[in-house]
Tab-separated table of C-alpha atoms in Angstrom:
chain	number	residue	atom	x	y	z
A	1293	UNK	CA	106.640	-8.116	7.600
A	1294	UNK	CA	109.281	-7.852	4.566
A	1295	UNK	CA	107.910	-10.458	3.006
A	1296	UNK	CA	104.513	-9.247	3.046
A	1297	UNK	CA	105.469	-5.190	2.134
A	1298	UNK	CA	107.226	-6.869	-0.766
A	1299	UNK	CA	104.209	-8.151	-2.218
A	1300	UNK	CA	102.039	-5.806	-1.839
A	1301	UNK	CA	104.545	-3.553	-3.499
A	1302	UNK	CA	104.449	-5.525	-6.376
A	1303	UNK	CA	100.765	-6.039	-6.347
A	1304	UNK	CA	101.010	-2.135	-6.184
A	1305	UNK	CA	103.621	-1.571	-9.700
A	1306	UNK	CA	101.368	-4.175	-11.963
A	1307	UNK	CA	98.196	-2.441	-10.891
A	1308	UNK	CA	99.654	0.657	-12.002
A	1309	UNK	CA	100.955	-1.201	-15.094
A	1310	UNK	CA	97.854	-2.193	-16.323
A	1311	UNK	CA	95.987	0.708	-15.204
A	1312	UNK	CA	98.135	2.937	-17.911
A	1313	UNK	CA	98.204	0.434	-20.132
A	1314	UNK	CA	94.498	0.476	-20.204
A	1315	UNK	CA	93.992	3.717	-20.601
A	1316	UNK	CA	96.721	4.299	-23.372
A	1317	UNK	CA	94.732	1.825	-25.693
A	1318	UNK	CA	91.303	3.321	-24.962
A	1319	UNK	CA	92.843	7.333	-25.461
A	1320	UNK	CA	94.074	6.051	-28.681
A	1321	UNK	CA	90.879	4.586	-29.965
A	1322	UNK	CA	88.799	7.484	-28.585
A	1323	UNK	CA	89.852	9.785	-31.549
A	1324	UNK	CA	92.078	11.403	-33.807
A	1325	UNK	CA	93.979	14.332	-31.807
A	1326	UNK	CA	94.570	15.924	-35.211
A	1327	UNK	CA	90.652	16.722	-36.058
A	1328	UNK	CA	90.483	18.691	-32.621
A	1329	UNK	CA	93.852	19.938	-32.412
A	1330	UNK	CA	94.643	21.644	-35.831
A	1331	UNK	CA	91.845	24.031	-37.009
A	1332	UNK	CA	88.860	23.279	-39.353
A	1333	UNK	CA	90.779	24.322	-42.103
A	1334	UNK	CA	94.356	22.245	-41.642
A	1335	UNK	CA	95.558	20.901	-44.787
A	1336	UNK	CA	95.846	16.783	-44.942
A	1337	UNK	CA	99.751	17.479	-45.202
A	1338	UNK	CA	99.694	19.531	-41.477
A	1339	UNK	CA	97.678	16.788	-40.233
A	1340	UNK	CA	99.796	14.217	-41.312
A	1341	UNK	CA	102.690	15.400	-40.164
A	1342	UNK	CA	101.048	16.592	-36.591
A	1343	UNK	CA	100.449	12.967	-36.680
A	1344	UNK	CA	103.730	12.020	-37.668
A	1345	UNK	CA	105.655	14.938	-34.989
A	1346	UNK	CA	103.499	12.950	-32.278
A	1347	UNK	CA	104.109	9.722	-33.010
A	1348	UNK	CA	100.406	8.653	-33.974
A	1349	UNK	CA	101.622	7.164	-37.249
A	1350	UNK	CA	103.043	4.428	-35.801
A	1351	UNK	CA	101.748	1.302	-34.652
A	1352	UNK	CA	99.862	1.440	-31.357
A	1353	UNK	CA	102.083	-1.341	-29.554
A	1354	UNK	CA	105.302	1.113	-31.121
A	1355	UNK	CA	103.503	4.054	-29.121
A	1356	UNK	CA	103.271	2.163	-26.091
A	1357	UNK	CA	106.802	0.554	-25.930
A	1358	UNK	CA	108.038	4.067	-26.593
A	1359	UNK	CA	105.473	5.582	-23.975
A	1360	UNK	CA	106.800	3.370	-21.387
A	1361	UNK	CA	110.465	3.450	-22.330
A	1362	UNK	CA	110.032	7.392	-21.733
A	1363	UNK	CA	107.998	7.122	-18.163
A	1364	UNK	CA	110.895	4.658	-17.144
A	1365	UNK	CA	113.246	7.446	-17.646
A	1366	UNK	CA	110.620	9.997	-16.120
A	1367	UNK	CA	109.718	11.667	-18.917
A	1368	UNK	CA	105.955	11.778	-19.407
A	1369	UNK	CA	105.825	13.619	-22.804
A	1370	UNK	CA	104.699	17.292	-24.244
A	1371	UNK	CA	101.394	18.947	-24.012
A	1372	UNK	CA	99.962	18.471	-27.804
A	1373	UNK	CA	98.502	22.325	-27.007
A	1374	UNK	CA	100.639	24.367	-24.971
A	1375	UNK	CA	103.875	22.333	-25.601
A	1376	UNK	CA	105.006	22.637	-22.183
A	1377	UNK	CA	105.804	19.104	-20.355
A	1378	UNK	CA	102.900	17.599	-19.388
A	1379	UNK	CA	104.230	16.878	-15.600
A	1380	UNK	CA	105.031	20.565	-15.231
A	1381	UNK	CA	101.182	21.476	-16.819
A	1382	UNK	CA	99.939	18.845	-14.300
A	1383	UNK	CA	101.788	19.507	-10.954
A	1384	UNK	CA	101.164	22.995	-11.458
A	1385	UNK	CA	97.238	22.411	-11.111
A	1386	UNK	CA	98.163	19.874	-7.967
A	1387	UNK	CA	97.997	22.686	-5.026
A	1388	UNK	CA	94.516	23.495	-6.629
A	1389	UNK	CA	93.395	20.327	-6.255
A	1390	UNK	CA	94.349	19.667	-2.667
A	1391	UNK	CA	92.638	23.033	-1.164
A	1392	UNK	CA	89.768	21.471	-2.141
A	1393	UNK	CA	90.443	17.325	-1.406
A	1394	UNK	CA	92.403	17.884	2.166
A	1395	UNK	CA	89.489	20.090	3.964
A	1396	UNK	CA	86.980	17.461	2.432
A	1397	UNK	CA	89.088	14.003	4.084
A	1398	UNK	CA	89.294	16.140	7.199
A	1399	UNK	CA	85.274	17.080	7.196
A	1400	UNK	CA	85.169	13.047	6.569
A	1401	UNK	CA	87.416	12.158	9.441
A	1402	UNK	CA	86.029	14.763	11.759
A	1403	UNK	CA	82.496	14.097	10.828
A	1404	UNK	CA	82.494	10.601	9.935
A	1405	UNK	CA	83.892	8.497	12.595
A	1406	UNK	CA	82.492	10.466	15.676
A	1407	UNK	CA	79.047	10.033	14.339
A	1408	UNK	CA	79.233	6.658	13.741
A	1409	UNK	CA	80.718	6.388	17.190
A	1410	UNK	CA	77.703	7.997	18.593
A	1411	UNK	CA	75.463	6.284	16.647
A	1412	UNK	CA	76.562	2.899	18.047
A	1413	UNK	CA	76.752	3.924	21.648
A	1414	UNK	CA	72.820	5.290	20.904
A	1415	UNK	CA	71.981	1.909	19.009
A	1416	UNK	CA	68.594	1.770	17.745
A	1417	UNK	CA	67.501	5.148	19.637
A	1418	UNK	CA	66.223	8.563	18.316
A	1419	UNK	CA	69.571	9.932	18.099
A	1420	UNK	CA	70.606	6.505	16.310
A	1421	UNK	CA	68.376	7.246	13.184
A	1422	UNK	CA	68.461	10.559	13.263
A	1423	UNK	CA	71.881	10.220	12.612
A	1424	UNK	CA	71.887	7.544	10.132
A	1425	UNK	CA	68.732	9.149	8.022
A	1426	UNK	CA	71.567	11.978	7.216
A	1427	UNK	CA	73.861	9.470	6.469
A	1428	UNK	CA	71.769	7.296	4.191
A	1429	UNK	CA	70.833	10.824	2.824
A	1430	UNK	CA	74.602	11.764	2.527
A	1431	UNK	CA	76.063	8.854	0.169
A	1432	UNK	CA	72.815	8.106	-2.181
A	1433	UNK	CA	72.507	11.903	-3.529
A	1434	UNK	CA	75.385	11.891	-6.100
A	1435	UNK	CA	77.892	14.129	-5.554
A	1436	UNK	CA	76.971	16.746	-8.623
A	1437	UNK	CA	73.410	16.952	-7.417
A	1438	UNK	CA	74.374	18.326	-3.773
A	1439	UNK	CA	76.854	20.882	-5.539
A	1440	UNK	CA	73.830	22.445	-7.489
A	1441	UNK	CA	71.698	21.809	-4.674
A	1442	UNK	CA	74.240	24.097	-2.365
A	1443	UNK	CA	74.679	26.678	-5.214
A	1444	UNK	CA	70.768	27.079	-5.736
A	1445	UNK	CA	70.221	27.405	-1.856
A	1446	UNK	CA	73.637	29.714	-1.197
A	1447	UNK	CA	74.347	31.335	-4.145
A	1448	UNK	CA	71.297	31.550	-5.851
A	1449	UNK	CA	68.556	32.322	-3.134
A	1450	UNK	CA	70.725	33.636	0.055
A	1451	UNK	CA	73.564	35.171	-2.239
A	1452	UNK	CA	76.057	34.250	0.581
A	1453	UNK	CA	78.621	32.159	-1.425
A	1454	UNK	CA	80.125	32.974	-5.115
A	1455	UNK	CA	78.835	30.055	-7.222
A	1456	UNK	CA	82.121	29.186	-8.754
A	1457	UNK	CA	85.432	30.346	-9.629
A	1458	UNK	CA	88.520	30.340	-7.118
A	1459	UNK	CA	89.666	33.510	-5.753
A	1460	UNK	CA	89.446	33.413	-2.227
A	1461	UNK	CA	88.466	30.808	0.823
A	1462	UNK	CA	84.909	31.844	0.245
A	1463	UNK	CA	84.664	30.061	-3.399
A	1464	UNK	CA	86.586	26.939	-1.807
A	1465	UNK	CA	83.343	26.278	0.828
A	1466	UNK	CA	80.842	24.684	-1.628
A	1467	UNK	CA	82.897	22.451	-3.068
A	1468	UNK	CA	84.740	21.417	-0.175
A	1469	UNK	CA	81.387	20.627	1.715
A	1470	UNK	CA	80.126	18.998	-1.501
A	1471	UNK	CA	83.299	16.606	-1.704
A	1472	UNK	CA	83.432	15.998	2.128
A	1473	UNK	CA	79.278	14.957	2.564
A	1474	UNK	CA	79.245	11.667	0.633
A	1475	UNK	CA	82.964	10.084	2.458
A	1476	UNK	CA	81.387	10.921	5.599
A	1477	UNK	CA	78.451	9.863	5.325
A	1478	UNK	CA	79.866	6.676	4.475
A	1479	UNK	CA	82.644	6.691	7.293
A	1480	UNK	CA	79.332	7.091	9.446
A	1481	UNK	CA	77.778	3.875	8.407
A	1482	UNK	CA	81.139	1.794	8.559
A	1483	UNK	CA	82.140	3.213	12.201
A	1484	UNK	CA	78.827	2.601	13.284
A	1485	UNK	CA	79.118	-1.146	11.703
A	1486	UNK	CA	82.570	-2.010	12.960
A	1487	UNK	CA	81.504	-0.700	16.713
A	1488	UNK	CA	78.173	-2.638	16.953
A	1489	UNK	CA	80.443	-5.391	16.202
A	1490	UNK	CA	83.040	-5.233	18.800
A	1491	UNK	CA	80.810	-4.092	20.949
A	1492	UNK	CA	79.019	-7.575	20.933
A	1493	UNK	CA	81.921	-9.419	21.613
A	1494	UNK	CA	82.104	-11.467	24.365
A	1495	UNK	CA	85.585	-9.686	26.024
A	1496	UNK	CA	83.306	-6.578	26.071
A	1497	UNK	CA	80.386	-8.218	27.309
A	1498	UNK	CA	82.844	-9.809	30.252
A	1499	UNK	CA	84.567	-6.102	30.774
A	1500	UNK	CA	80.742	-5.166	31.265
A	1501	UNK	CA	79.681	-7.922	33.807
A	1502	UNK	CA	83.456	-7.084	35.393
A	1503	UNK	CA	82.055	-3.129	36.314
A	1504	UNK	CA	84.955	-1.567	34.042
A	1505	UNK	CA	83.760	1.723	33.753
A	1506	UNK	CA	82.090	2.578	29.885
A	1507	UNK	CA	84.470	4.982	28.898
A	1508	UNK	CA	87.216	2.646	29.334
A	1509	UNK	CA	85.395	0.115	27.292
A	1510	UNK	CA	84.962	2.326	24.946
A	1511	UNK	CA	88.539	3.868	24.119
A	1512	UNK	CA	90.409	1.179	25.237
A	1513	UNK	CA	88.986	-1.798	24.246
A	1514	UNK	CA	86.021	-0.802	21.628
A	1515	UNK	CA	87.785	1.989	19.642
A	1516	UNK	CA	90.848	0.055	19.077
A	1517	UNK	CA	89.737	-3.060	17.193
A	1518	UNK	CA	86.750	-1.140	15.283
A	1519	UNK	CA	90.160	1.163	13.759
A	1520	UNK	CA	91.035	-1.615	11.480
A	1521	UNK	CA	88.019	-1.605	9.286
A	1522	UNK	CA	87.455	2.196	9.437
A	1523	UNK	CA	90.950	3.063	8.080
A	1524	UNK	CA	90.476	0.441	5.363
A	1525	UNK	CA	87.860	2.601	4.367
A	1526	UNK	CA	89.488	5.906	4.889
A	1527	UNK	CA	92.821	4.747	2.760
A	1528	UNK	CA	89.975	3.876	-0.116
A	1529	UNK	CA	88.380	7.274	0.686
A	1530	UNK	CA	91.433	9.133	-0.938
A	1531	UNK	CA	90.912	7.430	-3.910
A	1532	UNK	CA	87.283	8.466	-4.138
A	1533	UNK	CA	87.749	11.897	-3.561
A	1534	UNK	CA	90.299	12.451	-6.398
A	1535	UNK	CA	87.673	10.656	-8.499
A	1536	UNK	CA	85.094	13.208	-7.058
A	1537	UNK	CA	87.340	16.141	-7.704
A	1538	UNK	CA	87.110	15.636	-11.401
A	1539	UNK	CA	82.691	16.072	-10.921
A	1540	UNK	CA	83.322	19.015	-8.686
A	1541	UNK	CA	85.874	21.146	-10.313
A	1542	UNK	CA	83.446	20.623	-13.173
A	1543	UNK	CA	80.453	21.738	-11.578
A	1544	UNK	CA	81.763	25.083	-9.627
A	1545	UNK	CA	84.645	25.968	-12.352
A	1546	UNK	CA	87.761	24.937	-9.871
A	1547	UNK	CA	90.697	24.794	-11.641
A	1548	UNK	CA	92.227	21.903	-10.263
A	1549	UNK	CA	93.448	18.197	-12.067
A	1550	UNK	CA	90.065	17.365	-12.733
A	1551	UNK	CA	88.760	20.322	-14.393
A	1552	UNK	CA	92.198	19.950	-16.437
A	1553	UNK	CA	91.697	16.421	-17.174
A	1554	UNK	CA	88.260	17.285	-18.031
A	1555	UNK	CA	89.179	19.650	-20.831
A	1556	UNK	CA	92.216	17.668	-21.692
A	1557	UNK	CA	90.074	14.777	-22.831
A	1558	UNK	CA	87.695	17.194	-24.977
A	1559	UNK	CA	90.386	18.771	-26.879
A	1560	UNK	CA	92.153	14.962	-27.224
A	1561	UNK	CA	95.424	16.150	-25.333
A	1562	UNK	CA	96.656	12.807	-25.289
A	1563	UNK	CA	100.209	13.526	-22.892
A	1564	UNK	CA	98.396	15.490	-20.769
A	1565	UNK	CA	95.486	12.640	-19.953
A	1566	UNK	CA	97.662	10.411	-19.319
A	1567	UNK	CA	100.003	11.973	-17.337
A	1568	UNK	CA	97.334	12.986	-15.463
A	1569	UNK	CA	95.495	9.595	-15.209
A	1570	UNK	CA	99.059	8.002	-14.628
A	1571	UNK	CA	99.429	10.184	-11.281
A	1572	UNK	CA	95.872	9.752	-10.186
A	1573	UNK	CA	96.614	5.652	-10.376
A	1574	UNK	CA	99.912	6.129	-8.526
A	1575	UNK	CA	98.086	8.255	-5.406
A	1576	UNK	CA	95.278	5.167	-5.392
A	1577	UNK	CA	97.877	2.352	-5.238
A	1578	UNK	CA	99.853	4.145	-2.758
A	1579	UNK	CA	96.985	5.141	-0.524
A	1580	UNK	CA	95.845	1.531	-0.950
A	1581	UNK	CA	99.290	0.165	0.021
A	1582	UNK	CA	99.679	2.230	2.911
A	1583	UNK	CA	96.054	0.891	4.098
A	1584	UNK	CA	97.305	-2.797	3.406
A	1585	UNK	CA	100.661	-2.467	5.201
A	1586	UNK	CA	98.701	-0.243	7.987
A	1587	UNK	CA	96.816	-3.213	8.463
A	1588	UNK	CA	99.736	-5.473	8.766
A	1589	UNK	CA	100.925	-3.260	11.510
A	1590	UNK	CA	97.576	-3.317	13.705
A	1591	UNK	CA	96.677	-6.810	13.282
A	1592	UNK	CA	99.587	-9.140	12.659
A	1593	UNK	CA	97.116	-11.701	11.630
A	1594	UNK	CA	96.930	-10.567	7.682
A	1595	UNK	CA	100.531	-10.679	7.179
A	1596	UNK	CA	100.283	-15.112	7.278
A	1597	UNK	CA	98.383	-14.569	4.030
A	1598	UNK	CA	101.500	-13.652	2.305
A	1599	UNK	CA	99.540	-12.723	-1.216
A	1600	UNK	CA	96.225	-13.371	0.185
């Protein structure tokens, strides 16, 4: 088990690597932060010596040796607008974020796996397709569709939900439910797939022809083995709804990360994008490492792969 933790931990740090290497090339070829930065009418002095305060006169493989020599130490840089530390700027929009991502994994835990559970035990009935017609429904309607789908419905015609802002639990509903209906949906279908497999094994066919009572097949021998696929899914879920955070704190004015990263990149505050990209990388990897040694744990059989 060391020996496998090991390398997915360092599977884990280059992913991260290249991930912020990445995106420090592509922020510095988007644009010049000095055009959006320093008014309309900066002299060619101020913005060469904005570029020269920040660095951007250098070489870009001098900015990057220098960016990473100052995240080794923990220091992620300066917001070009406010000229706070970027960290601080980000982790104070953190708590934001998670009112809105930790009801929505909960609505696709809670939602998600029972309904693919009951979907399989009601294979190819009513119920069955009912439940998978709202699922199919669930994951193809992108995610910025449903929120202005919810706000014309609730906001617009019924006037029972504020359309955006964040003030109180009320403003948090329509986001959450639009953040949490596309992972569950998706949860659905996977439970539903990993059941119907299991329960066609043969040791379940034999605990069948044996009279063991269904609920005992079910939670003791079913649930059990279809777990390994479905969290799989649910450590890559966490990842996605990060992602989706940055669509819906766009769409109903949340001012979380995303909506942060979102105006970040407009104005070209380079420290702040990719301080805020840089943490966003380092949840994924870890939520994907957990998944990978989670899996170790359940089924001992992945950790002979070593870096398979």
């Amino acid at each position: 088990m060391g020996w496998f933790a090991l390398t997915r931990l360092a599977r884990a740090i280059i992913t991260i690597l290249i991930v912020v290497g990445f995106a420090f090339i592509v922020l510095r070829l988007s644009g010049d932060p000095a055009l959006e930065i320093l008014s309309n009418d900066a002299s060619p002095q101020a913005r060469e010596a904005f570029r020269k305060a920040w660095g951007l006169d250098q070489p870009i493989w001098v900015q990057f040796l220098d960016y990473v020599s100052h995240v080794a130490t923990g220091k992620l840089g300066h917001s070009m607008r406010e000229g706070r530390d970027a960290l601080t700027v980000v982790v104070a929009r953190i708590p934001v974020t998670l009112a809105l991502t930790v009801p929505a994994l909960l609505i696709n835990v809670l939602i998600g796996i029972p309904a693919g559970i009951f979907a399989a035990l009601h294979r190819n009935s009513l119920l069955d397709r009912g439940v998978m017609l709202v699922a199919v429904a669930g994951f193809t309607i992108p995610s910025f569709v449903l929120g202005l789908m919810l706000v014309l419905v609730f906001s617009v015609w019924l006037a029972w939900l504020p359309s955006g802002g964040a003030g109180s639990w009320h403003h948090a509903i329509l986001p959450v439910l639009t953040l949490g209906a596309g992972g569950a949906a998706v949860l659905a279908r996977y439970t539903r797939s990993a059941m119907l497999d299991v329960l066609g094994q043969p040791y379940i066919r034999t605990a069948r022809a044996k009279g063991v009572p269904a609920p005992v097949i079910v939670y003791r021998h079913a649930l059990p083995n279809a777990a390994i696929p479905t969290v799989t899914v649910v450590g890559f879920m966490i990842g996605q709804l990060i992602a989706g955070a940055v669509l819906v704190e766009s769409v109903f004015s949340w001012p979380g990360v995303g909506r942060l990263l979102v105006s970040s990149v407009a104005s070209r505050d380079l420290p702040v994008v990719q301080c805020v990209l840089f943490l966003i990388a380092i949840t994924m990897v870890t939520s994907n490492l957990a998944v990978d040694l989670l899996y170790g744990v359940i089924d001992p059989r992945t950790r002979r792969g070593g870096l398979a």
